[in-house]
CSV table of C-alpha atoms in Angstrom, one decimal:
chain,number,residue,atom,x,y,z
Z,1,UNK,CA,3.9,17.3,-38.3
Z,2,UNK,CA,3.7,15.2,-35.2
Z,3,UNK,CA,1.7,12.2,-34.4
Z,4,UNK,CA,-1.4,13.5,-31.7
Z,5,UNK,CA,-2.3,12.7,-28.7
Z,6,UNK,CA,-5.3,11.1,-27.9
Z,7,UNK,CA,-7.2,11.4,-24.2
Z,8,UNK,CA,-10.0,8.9,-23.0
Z,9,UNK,CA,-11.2,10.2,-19.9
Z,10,UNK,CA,-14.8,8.5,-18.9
Z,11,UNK,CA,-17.0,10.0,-16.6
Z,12,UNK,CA,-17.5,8.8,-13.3
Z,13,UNK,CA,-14.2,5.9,-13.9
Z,14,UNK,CA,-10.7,7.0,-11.7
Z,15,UNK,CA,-8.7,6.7,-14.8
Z,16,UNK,CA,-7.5,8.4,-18.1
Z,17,UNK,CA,-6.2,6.2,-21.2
Z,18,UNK,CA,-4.5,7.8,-23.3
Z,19,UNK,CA,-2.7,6.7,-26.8
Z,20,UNK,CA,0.5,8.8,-28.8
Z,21,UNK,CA,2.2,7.0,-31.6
Z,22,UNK,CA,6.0,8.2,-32.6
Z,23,UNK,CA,7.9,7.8,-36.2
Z,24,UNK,CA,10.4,6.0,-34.1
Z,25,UNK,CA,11.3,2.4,-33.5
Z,26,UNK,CA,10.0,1.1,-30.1
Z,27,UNK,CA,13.7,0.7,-28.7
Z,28,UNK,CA,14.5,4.6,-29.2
Z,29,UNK,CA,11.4,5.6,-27.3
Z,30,UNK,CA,11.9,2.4,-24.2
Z,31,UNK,CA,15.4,4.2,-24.3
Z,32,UNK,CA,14.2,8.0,-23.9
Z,33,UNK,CA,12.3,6.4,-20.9
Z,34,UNK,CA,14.8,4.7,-19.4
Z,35,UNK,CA,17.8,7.2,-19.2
Z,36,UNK,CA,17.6,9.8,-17.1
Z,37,UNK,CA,20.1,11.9,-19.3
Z,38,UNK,CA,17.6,11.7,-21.9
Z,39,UNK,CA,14.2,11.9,-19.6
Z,40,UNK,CA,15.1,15.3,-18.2
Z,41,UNK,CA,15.2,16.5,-22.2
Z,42,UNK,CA,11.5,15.9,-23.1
Z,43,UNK,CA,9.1,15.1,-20.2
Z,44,UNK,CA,6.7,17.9,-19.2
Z,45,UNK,CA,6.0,21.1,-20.6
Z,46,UNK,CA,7.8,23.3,-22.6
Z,47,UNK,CA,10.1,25.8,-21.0
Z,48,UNK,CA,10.3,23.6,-17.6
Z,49,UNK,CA,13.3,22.5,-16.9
Z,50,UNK,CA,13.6,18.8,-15.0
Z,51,UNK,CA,16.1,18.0,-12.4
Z,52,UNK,CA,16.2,14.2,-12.0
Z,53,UNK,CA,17.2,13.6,-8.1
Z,54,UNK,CA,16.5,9.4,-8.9
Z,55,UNK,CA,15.3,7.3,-11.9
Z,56,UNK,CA,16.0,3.7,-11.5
Z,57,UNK,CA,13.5,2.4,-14.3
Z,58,UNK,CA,13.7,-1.1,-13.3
Z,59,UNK,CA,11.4,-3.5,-11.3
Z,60,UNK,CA,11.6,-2.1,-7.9
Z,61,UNK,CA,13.4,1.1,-8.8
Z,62,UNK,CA,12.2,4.2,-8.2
Z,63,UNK,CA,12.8,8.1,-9.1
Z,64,UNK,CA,12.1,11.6,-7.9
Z,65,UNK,CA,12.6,14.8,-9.7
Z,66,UNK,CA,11.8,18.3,-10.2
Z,67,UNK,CA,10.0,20.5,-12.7
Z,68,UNK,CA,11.2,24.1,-12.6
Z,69,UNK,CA,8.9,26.8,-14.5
Z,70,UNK,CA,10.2,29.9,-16.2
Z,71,UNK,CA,9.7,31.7,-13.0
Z,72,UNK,CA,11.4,29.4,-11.1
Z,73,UNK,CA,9.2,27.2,-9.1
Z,74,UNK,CA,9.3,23.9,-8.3
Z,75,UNK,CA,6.8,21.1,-8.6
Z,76,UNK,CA,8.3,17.4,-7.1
Z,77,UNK,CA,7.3,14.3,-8.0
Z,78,UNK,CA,8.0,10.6,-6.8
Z,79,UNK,CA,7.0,7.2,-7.3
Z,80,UNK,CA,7.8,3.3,-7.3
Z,81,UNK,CA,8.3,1.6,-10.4
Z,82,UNK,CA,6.2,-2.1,-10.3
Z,83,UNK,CA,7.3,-3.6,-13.5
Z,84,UNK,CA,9.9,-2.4,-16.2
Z,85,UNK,CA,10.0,-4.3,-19.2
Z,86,UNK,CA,12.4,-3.8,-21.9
Z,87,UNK,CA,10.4,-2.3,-24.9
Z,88,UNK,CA,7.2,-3.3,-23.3
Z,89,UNK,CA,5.5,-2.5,-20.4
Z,90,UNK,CA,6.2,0.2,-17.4
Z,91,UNK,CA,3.9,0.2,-14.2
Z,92,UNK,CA,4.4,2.7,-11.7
Z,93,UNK,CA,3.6,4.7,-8.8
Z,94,UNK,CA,2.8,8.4,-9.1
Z,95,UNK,CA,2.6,11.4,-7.1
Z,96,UNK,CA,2.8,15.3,-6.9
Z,97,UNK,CA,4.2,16.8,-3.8
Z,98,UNK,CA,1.4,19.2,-3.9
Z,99,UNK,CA,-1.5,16.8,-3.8
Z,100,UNK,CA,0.4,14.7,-1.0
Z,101,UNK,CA,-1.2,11.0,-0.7
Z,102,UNK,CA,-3.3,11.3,-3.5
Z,103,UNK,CA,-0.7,8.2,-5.5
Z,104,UNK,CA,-2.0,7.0,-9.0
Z,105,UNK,CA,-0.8,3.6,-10.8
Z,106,UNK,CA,0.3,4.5,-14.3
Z,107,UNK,CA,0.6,2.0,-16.8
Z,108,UNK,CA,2.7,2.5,-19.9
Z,109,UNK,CA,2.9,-0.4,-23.0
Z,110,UNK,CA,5.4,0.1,-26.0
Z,111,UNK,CA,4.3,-1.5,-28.8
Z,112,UNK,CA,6.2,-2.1,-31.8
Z,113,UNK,CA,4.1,-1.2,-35.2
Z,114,UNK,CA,6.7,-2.1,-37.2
Z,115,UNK,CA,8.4,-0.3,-39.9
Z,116,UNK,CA,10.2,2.0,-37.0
Z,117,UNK,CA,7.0,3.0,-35.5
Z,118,UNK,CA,5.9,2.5,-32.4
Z,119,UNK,CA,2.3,3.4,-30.2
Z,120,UNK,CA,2.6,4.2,-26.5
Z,121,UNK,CA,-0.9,3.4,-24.8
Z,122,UNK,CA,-0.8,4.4,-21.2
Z,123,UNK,CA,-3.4,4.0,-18.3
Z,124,UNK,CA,-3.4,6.2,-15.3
Z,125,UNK,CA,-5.8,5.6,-12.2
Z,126,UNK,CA,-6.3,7.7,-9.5
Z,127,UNK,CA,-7.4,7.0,-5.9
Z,128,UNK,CA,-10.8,8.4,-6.5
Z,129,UNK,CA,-12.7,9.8,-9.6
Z,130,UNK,CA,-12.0,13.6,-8.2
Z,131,UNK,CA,-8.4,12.9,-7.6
Z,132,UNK,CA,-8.2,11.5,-11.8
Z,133,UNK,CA,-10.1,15.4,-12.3
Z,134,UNK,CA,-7.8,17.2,-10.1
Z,135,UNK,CA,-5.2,16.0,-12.4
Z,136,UNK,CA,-6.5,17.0,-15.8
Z,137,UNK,CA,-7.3,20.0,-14.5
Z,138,UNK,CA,-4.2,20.6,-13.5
Z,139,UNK,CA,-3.1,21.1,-17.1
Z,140,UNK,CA,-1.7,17.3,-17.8
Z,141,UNK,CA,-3.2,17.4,-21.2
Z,142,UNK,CA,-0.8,20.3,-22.4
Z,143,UNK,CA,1.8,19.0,-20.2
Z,144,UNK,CA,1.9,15.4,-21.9
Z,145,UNK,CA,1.3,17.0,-25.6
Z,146,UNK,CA,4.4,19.1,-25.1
Z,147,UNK,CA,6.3,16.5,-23.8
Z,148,UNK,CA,5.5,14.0,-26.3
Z,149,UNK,CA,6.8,16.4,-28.9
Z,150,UNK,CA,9.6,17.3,-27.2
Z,151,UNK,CA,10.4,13.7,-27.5
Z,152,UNK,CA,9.7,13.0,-31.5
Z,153,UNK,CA,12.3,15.9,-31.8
Z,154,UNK,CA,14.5,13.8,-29.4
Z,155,UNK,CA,14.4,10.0,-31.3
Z,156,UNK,CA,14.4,12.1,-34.3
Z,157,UNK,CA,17.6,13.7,-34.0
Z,158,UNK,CA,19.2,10.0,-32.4
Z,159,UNK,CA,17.7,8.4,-35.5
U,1,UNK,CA,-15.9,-12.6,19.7
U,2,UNK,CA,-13.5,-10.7,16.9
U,3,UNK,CA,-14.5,-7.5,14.9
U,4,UNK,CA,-16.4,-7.9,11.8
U,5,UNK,CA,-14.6,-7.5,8.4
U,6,UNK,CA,-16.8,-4.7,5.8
U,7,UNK,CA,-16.5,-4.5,2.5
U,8,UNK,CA,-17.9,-2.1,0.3
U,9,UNK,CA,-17.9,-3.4,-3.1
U,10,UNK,CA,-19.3,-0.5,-5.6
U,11,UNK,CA,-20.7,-1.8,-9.2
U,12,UNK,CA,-18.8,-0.6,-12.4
U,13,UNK,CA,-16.4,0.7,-10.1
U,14,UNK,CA,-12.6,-1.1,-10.0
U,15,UNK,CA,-11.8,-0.8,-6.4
U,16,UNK,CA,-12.6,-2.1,-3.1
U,17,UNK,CA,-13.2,-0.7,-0.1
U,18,UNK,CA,-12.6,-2.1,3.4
U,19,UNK,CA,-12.9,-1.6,7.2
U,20,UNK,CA,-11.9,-3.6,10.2
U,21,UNK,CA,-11.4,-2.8,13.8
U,22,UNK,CA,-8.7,-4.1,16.1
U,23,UNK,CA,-9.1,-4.3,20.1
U,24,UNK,CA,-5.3,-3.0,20.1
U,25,UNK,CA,-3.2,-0.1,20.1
U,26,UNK,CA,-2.3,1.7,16.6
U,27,UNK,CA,1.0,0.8,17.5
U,28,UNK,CA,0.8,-2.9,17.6
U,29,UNK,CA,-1.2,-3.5,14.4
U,30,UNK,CA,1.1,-1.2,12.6
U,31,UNK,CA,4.2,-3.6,13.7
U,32,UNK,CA,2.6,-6.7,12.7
U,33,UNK,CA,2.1,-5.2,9.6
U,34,UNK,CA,5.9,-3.8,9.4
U,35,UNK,CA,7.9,-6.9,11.2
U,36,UNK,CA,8.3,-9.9,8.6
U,37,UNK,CA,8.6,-12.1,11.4
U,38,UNK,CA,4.9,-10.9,12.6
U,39,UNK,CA,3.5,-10.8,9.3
U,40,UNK,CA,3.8,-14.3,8.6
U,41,UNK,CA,1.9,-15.6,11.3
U,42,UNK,CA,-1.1,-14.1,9.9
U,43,UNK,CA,-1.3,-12.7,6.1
U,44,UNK,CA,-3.2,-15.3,4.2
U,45,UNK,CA,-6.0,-17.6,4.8
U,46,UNK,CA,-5.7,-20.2,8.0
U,47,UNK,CA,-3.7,-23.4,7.2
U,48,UNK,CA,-1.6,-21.2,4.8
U,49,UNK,CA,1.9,-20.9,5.2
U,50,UNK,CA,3.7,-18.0,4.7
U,51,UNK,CA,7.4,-17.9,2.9
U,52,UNK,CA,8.5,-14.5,3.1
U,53,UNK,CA,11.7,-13.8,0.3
U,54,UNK,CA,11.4,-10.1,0.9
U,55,UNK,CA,9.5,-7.4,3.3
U,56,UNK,CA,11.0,-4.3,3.3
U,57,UNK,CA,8.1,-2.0,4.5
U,58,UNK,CA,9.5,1.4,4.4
U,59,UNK,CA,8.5,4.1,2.0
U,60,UNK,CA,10.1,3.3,-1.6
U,61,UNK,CA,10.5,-0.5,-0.4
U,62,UNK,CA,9.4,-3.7,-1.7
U,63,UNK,CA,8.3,-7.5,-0.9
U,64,UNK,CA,7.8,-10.7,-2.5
U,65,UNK,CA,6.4,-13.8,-0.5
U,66,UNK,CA,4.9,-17.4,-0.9
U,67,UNK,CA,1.5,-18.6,0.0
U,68,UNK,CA,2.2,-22.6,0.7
U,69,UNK,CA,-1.2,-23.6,1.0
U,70,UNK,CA,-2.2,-27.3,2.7
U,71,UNK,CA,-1.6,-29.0,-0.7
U,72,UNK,CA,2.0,-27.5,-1.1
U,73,UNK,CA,0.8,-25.5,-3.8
U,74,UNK,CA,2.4,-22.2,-4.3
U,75,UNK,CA,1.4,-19.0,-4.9
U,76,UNK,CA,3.1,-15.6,-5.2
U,77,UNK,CA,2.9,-12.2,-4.8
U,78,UNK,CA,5.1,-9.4,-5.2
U,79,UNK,CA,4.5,-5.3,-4.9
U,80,UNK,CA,6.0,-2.1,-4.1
U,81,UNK,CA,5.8,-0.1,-1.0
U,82,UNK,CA,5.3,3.4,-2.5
U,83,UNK,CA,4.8,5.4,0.9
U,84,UNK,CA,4.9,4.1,5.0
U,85,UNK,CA,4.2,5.9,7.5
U,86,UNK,CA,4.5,4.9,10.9
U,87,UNK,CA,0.8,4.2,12.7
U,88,UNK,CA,-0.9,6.6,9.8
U,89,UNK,CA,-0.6,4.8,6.4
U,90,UNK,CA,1.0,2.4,3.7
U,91,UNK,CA,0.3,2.9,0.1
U,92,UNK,CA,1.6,-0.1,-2.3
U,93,UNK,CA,1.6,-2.0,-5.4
U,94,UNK,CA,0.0,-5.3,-5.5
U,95,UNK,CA,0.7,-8.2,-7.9
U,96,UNK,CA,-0.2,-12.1,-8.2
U,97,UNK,CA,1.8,-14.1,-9.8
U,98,UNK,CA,-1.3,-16.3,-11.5
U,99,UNK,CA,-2.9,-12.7,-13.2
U,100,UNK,CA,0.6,-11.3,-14.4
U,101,UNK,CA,0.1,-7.7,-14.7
U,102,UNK,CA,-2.8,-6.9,-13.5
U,103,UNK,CA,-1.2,-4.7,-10.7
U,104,UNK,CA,-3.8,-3.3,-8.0
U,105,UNK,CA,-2.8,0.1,-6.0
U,106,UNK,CA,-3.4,-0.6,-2.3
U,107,UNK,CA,-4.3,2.2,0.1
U,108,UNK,CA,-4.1,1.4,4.0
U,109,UNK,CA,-5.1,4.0,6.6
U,110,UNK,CA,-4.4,3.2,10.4
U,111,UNK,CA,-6.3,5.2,12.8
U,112,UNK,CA,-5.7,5.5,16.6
U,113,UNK,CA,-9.2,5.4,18.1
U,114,UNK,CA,-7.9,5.6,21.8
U,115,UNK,CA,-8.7,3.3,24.2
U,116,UNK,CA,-6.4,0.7,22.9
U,117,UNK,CA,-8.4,0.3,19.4
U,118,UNK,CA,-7.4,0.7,16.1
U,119,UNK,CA,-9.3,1.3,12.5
U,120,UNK,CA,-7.6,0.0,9.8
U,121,UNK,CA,-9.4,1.1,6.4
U,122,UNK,CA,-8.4,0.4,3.0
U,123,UNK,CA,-9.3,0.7,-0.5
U,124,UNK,CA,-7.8,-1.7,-3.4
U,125,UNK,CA,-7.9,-0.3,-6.8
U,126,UNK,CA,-7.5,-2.7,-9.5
U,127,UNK,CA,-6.0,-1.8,-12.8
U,128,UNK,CA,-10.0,-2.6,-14.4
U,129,UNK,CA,-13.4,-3.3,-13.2
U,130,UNK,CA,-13.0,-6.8,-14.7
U,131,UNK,CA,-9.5,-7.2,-12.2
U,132,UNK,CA,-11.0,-6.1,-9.4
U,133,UNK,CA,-13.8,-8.7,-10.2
U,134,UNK,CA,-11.5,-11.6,-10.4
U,135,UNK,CA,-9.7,-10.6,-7.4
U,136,UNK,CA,-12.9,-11.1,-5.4
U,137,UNK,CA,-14.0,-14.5,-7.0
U,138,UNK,CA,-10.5,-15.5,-6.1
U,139,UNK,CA,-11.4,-16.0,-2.3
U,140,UNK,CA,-10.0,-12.4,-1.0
U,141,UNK,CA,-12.8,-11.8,1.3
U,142,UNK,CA,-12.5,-15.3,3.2
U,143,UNK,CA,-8.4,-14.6,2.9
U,144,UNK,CA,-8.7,-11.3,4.4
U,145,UNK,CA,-11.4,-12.3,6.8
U,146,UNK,CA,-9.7,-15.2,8.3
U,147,UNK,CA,-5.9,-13.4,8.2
U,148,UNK,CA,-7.4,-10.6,10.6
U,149,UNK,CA,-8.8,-13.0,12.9
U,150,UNK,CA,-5.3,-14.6,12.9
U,151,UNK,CA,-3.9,-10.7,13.2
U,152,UNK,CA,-5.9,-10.3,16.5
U,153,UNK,CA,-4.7,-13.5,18.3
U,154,UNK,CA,-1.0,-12.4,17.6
U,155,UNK,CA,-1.9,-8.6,18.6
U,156,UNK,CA,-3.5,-10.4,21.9
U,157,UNK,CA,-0.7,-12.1,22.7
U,158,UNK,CA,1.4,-9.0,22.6
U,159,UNK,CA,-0.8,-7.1,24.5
């Protein structure tokens, strides 16, 4: 059974926080961020395939890639990574072609529980409070869930 | 007499909004914004000096730079440029060296309002309500204030 994902989105704030732990040690699921051979295997929804066009997940990198649905569209994203820190911290830049200029700043920390566990707390703020609604309803919530399962079946077949 | 400075400071919220007005041309504000060599000579409070290490203002750049303040007292700051768009907008990441972390999201809109005058309007949004607190007590309003004054002198002088 996997670990859940767990949403706080408060009214009337730009942001969502959200929390996922994994039965994986923290330097399995830095890695699975960090490499784009193994990004393109998990993040998003199921039955999307990802074409990574740039991931340079360093301070100052950047990335840009594709999610292609069953039916074959595709959905681009882009952004500016702030700070990478090895099996710590990711801030970023985020944005979907189709809501051009609307750019959130995502915050991601890996913490290490110990015991080759790890719990990924993430922030996410949006330009305004209806740009941070846009996006969940959107579907993020089923896209993130999916993903994040996508990758325990990833660090668990590495482990 | 030079154009007033607004902020709009809303309670429980973590950004900032602002407004100012230039007696210029789009064209000129958005260069001394985009030329290193112009934005020295007037980001930052008066009797600052600037020490630019990097200012790459293009979409998916980055900067770093020194505030050398009367003192010799140093202070840093380093971000992301995450879009730029000539005369129309800059998004980018904002960080301080002293409040490690506690990246801000800065939105900048340049609008041509004919006539030779410009509206530059932004919106800082600080990773918490707390941040975006601190970044006021911090002197940003008298830093901003006084750098836009300095901003239309050089702009003058171009003109």
């Amino acid at each position: 059974m996997s670990n859940a994902l767990t949403l706080d989105i408060p009214a009337g704030m730009p942001w969502i926080d959200f929390t996922r732990e994994f039965d994986a040690p923290v330097g399995a699921v830095f890695n699975a961020h960090r490499d784009p051979d193994l990004v393109s295997q998990w993040l998003g929804p199921r039955g999307y395939e990802m074409v990574v066009e740039r991931w340079d997940f360093t301070t100052g990198g950047g990335y840009r890639y594709l999610h292609r649905n069953p039916d074959g569209m595709e959905f681009g994203f882009r952004g500016t990574f702030h700070t990478v820190r090895e099996n710590d911290l990711a801030i970023q830049t985020f944005e979907y072609d189709g809501a051009p200029d609307e750019v959130s700043i995502d915050f991601m920390w890996f913490e290490d529980l110990g015991g080759g566990r790890t719990r990924l707390h993430g922030r996410s703020i949006g330009r305004t409070v209806e740009g941070r609604d846009a996006m969940l309803d959107s579907g993020m919530e089923k896209g993130m869930a999916e993903g994040y399962e996508r990758l325990d079946d990833l660090v668990a077949q590495a482990g």
